[in-house]
C-alpha positions as MATLAB code, in Angstrom:
seq = 'MTNTKISEFRKAVYQSLRRRADILFDLIDALTVAGQVNSPVTLSEQKPFRRKFSSVYDGLENGEMDIGKILSLLPECVPEDSETIAGYRVYAVDATPNEHEEAETLPDRGVLKSNQKDPMRYGHKYSWLVRLVQFGTSWVAPVDVERIDTETTDTQLAAVQVQELDLRDRHRKVIVADSRYEEHRFLGLFERFQHTFGLIRLHGNRVLYEVPKQKPKGSCGAPRKHGKSFKLHGAHRAADRCETFSLGDQTVRVQA';
ca = [
     -14.249   14.284  -10.312;
     -17.387   15.247  -12.255;
     -20.907   14.229  -11.265;
     -21.042   11.942  -14.289;
     -17.897   10.081  -13.225;
     -19.164    9.797   -9.651;
     -22.437    8.347  -10.925;
     -20.596    5.861  -13.150;
     -18.332    4.841  -10.260;
     -21.290    4.258   -7.922;
     -23.052    2.195  -10.583;
     -19.938    0.065  -11.131;
     -19.554   -0.509   -7.377;
     -23.208   -1.527   -7.063;
     -22.820   -4.009   -9.921;
     -19.881   -5.557   -8.054;
     -22.124   -6.501   -5.104;
     -23.317  -10.064   -5.633;
     -25.640  -10.624   -2.663;
     -27.490   -8.181   -0.387;
     -26.441   -5.447   -2.805;
     -28.909   -2.818   -1.553;
     -27.943   -3.321    2.092;
     -24.211   -3.234    1.385;
     -24.555   -0.139   -0.792;
     -26.473    1.651    1.967;
     -23.711    0.702    4.417;
     -21.098    2.195    2.086;
     -23.088    5.432    1.840;
     -23.555    5.497    5.613;
     -19.802    5.168    6.145;
     -19.159    8.250    4.007;
     -21.137   10.509    6.366;
     -20.561    8.785    9.715;
     -18.043   10.128   12.178;
     -16.571    7.704   14.688;
     -18.234    4.306   14.323;
     -18.322    2.448   17.645;
     -20.200   -0.570   16.297;
     -21.626   -1.691   12.934;
     -25.227   -1.209   14.054;
     -24.667    2.519   14.652;
     -24.470    2.915   10.875;
     -28.230    2.245   10.764;
     -28.722    5.662   12.418;
     -27.208    7.488    9.444;
     -29.601    9.027    6.888;
     -28.282    7.112    3.845;
     -29.189    3.804    5.531;
     -32.847    3.222    4.606;
     -33.466   -0.074    6.393;
     -33.970   -1.495    9.875;
     -30.968   -1.935   12.140;
     -31.197   -5.733   11.860;
     -30.339   -5.432    8.157;
     -26.809   -4.334    9.074;
     -25.846   -7.779   10.336;
     -27.805   -9.495    7.564;
     -25.689   -7.633    5.023;
     -22.409   -8.289    6.810;
     -23.110  -11.993    7.346;
     -24.764  -12.876    4.031;
     -23.558  -10.210    1.618;
     -21.006  -10.925   -1.105;
     -18.942   -8.613   -3.290;
     -16.436   -8.974   -6.107;
     -13.378   -7.520   -4.371;
     -11.174   -7.814   -7.450;
     -13.645   -5.863   -9.575;
     -13.969   -3.119   -6.965;
     -10.196   -2.793   -6.572;
      -9.811   -2.478  -10.344;
     -12.049    0.619  -10.257;
      -9.990    2.548   -7.722;
      -6.783    3.470   -9.650;
      -8.820    5.233  -12.347;
     -11.012    7.151   -9.895;
      -8.356    9.211   -8.136;
      -8.225   12.975   -8.854;
      -6.833   13.776  -12.296;
      -4.263   16.175  -10.809;
      -2.830   13.561   -8.430;
       0.919   13.451   -7.829;
       3.127   12.479  -10.762;
       6.899   12.844  -11.075;
       8.482   12.742  -14.533;
       5.362   10.993  -15.837;
       5.269    8.340  -13.091;
       2.258    7.876  -10.839;
       3.361    7.910   -7.202;
       2.041    5.327   -4.748;
       3.015    4.625   -1.143;
       2.700    1.540    1.035;
       2.728    1.469    4.832;
       1.242   -0.374    7.805;
      -0.823    1.308   10.522;
      -1.981   -0.122   13.871;
      -5.529   -0.160   15.210;
      -5.384   -0.754   18.948;
      -7.913   -2.942   20.772;
      -6.478   -3.034   24.283;
      -9.621   -4.267   26.032;
     -10.869   -6.714   23.384;
      -9.101   -9.815   24.681;
     -11.336  -12.219   22.715;
     -10.997  -10.349   19.398;
     -10.022  -12.932   16.726;
      -6.411  -12.749   15.535;
      -5.506   -9.905   17.877;
      -1.733   -9.509   17.963;
       1.112   -7.524   19.502;
       1.669   -4.140   17.846;
       5.217   -3.449   19.038;
       7.439   -2.222   16.210;
      10.552   -1.479   18.272;
      12.026   -3.307   21.235;
      11.657   -0.306   23.552;
       8.027    0.398   22.626;
       5.344   -0.377   25.239;
       3.298   -3.528   24.708;
       0.116   -2.857   22.719;
      -2.518   -5.173   21.257;
      -4.832   -5.001   18.265;
      -4.808   -5.317   14.483;
      -2.533   -3.888   11.790;
      -3.572   -2.801    8.320;
      -1.510   -2.514    5.148;
      -2.398    0.587    3.120;
      -1.491    0.985   -0.554;
      -2.390    4.531   -1.586;
      -1.952    7.019   -4.423;
      -0.336   10.294   -3.343;
      -2.767   13.036   -4.300;
      -1.071   16.390   -3.801;
       2.473   17.467   -2.932;
       2.821   19.020    0.520;
      -0.405   17.560    1.920;
      -1.380   14.340    3.684;
      -4.256   13.588    1.299;
      -4.119   10.146   -0.282;
      -6.425    7.997   -2.408;
      -6.496    4.407   -1.047;
      -6.370    1.721   -3.729;
      -6.037   -1.303   -1.416;
      -6.370   -1.776    2.356;
      -6.030   -5.190    3.990;
      -5.642   -6.420    7.529;
      -2.280   -8.033    8.292;
      -3.013  -11.285   10.088;
      -0.658  -12.664   12.700;
       0.536  -15.445   10.378;
       2.109  -13.021    7.898;
       4.264   -9.867    7.926;
       3.951   -6.285    6.723;
       6.261   -6.903    3.773;
       4.641  -10.185    2.717;
       1.191   -8.637    2.433;
       2.563   -5.469    0.816;
       4.268   -7.635   -1.813;
       0.929   -9.212   -2.738;
      -0.748   -5.798   -2.911;
       1.973   -4.367   -5.164;
       1.825   -7.379   -7.500;
      -1.940   -6.996   -7.863;
      -1.619   -3.246   -8.453;
       0.904   -3.912  -11.225;
      -1.737   -5.991  -13.010;
      -4.569   -3.494  -12.454;
      -2.680   -0.293  -13.294;
      -0.478   -0.578  -16.383;
       0.704    3.035  -16.259;
       4.286    3.802  -15.248;
       4.405    4.186  -11.492;
       6.714    4.166   -8.500;
       6.049    2.669   -5.061;
       7.643    4.579   -2.175;
       8.141    2.992    1.243;
      10.218    3.372    4.394;
      13.026    1.128    5.613;
      10.572   -1.440    6.983;
      10.280   -2.704    3.401;
      13.982   -3.083    2.595;
      13.605   -6.867    2.864;
      15.101   -8.622   -0.169;
      11.914  -10.564   -0.916;
      10.004   -7.312   -1.300;
      12.739   -5.526   -3.235;
      13.178   -8.510   -5.541;
       9.625   -8.091   -6.846;
      10.529   -5.067   -8.915;
      12.932   -7.052  -11.110;
       9.896   -8.747  -12.675;
       7.852   -5.610  -13.330;
       7.894   -3.523  -16.502;
       5.695   -0.640  -15.351;
       6.237   -0.611  -11.578;
       9.368    0.615   -9.805;
      10.366    0.818   -6.151;
      11.857    3.732   -4.235;
      12.604    2.244   -0.822;
      14.460    3.937    2.012;
      17.405    1.911    3.355;
      19.002    2.044    6.785;
      22.241    4.031    6.781;
      24.256    1.063    8.046;
      23.352   -1.136    5.079;
      26.158   -2.502    2.907;
      25.472   -3.293   -0.744;
      27.662   -5.362   -3.056;
      28.473   -5.042   -6.724;
      28.267   -7.951   -9.148;
      31.363  -10.153   -8.618;
      33.972  -10.369  -11.340;
      34.237  -13.700  -13.118;
      37.206  -15.836  -12.172;
      39.726  -16.613  -14.908;
      39.335  -20.048  -16.422;
      41.443  -22.680  -14.763;
      41.865  -20.751  -11.488;
      41.370  -22.573   -8.192;
      38.680  -22.026   -5.589;
      34.959  -21.354   -5.642;
      33.639  -18.357   -7.587;
      32.988  -15.183   -5.611;
      29.454  -14.580   -4.384;
      29.861  -10.825   -3.946;
      31.728   -8.033   -5.649;
      33.111   -4.853   -4.134;
      31.210   -3.561   -1.103;
      29.348   -0.244   -1.155;
      28.626    1.343    2.242;
      25.749    3.806    2.214;
      27.289    6.038    4.884;
      30.636    6.223    3.075;
      30.502    5.878   -0.712;
      33.902    5.111   -2.216;
      33.106    6.208   -5.779;
      31.113    8.729   -7.756;
      27.479    8.062   -8.614;
      26.717    6.137  -11.801;
      23.921    8.527  -12.692;
      22.591   11.910  -11.583;
      19.178   13.383  -12.361;
      17.763   16.819  -11.577;
      14.055   17.617  -11.754;
      11.512   20.084  -10.388;
       9.116   19.058   -7.619;
       6.685   21.833   -6.834;
       8.821   24.928   -6.271;
      11.891   22.863   -5.357;
      14.757   21.494   -7.442;
      15.621   17.914   -6.521;
      18.893   16.166   -7.364;
      19.034   12.373   -7.210;
      22.241   10.323   -7.404;
      22.566    6.565   -7.705;
];
């Protein structure tokens, strides 16, 4: 990103801050150079923060920002050479835990167990929607990060994030996710999108069903709800479509 684009981005972010703009902007700059932040007030020790430490809490308590406007800036500010496959921008969604074992009075602290055999842990979870930047690396460009409260689920919040991204970014794109997001309410979103597609990993024991054949007129009984079954671990027919493309120095073949 050029210096001009960085300057334009910073100006647009500043204009999105409605109240306590100078304090909030200093906090953003302080976060970019801070290492581990143990408490908000420690940000006042960073060089970009030009005010007294009491201003930190004034900004956090009384500041306001236009979140929608800020989020709309992010998709266009990722590196120009970010990951694309066959002309599609590649995004990923996932949830990550942030443990707070000792903070028993922390508001909305929940259980972080993802599997039955996992040890009991407590804290917050965050849903990350990111643009994949470069093949073979872990670098990503976040476009939306929200805390998952205990009254909702990973997939419910991810669905909202994907819907909002579809409105903000009208380029062709694909959302990749692991099997946590194979829930039908999340998958069903993509039927309504024109520019956004899902590539979701499914558990190997899943069984899919074809569209049922229509019953002949005049036949008895209720119409079928499901067609022929399709087991992922044992396909009974050839793929409907095969595509081969290059990804880095590899040749990838996809069948569906």
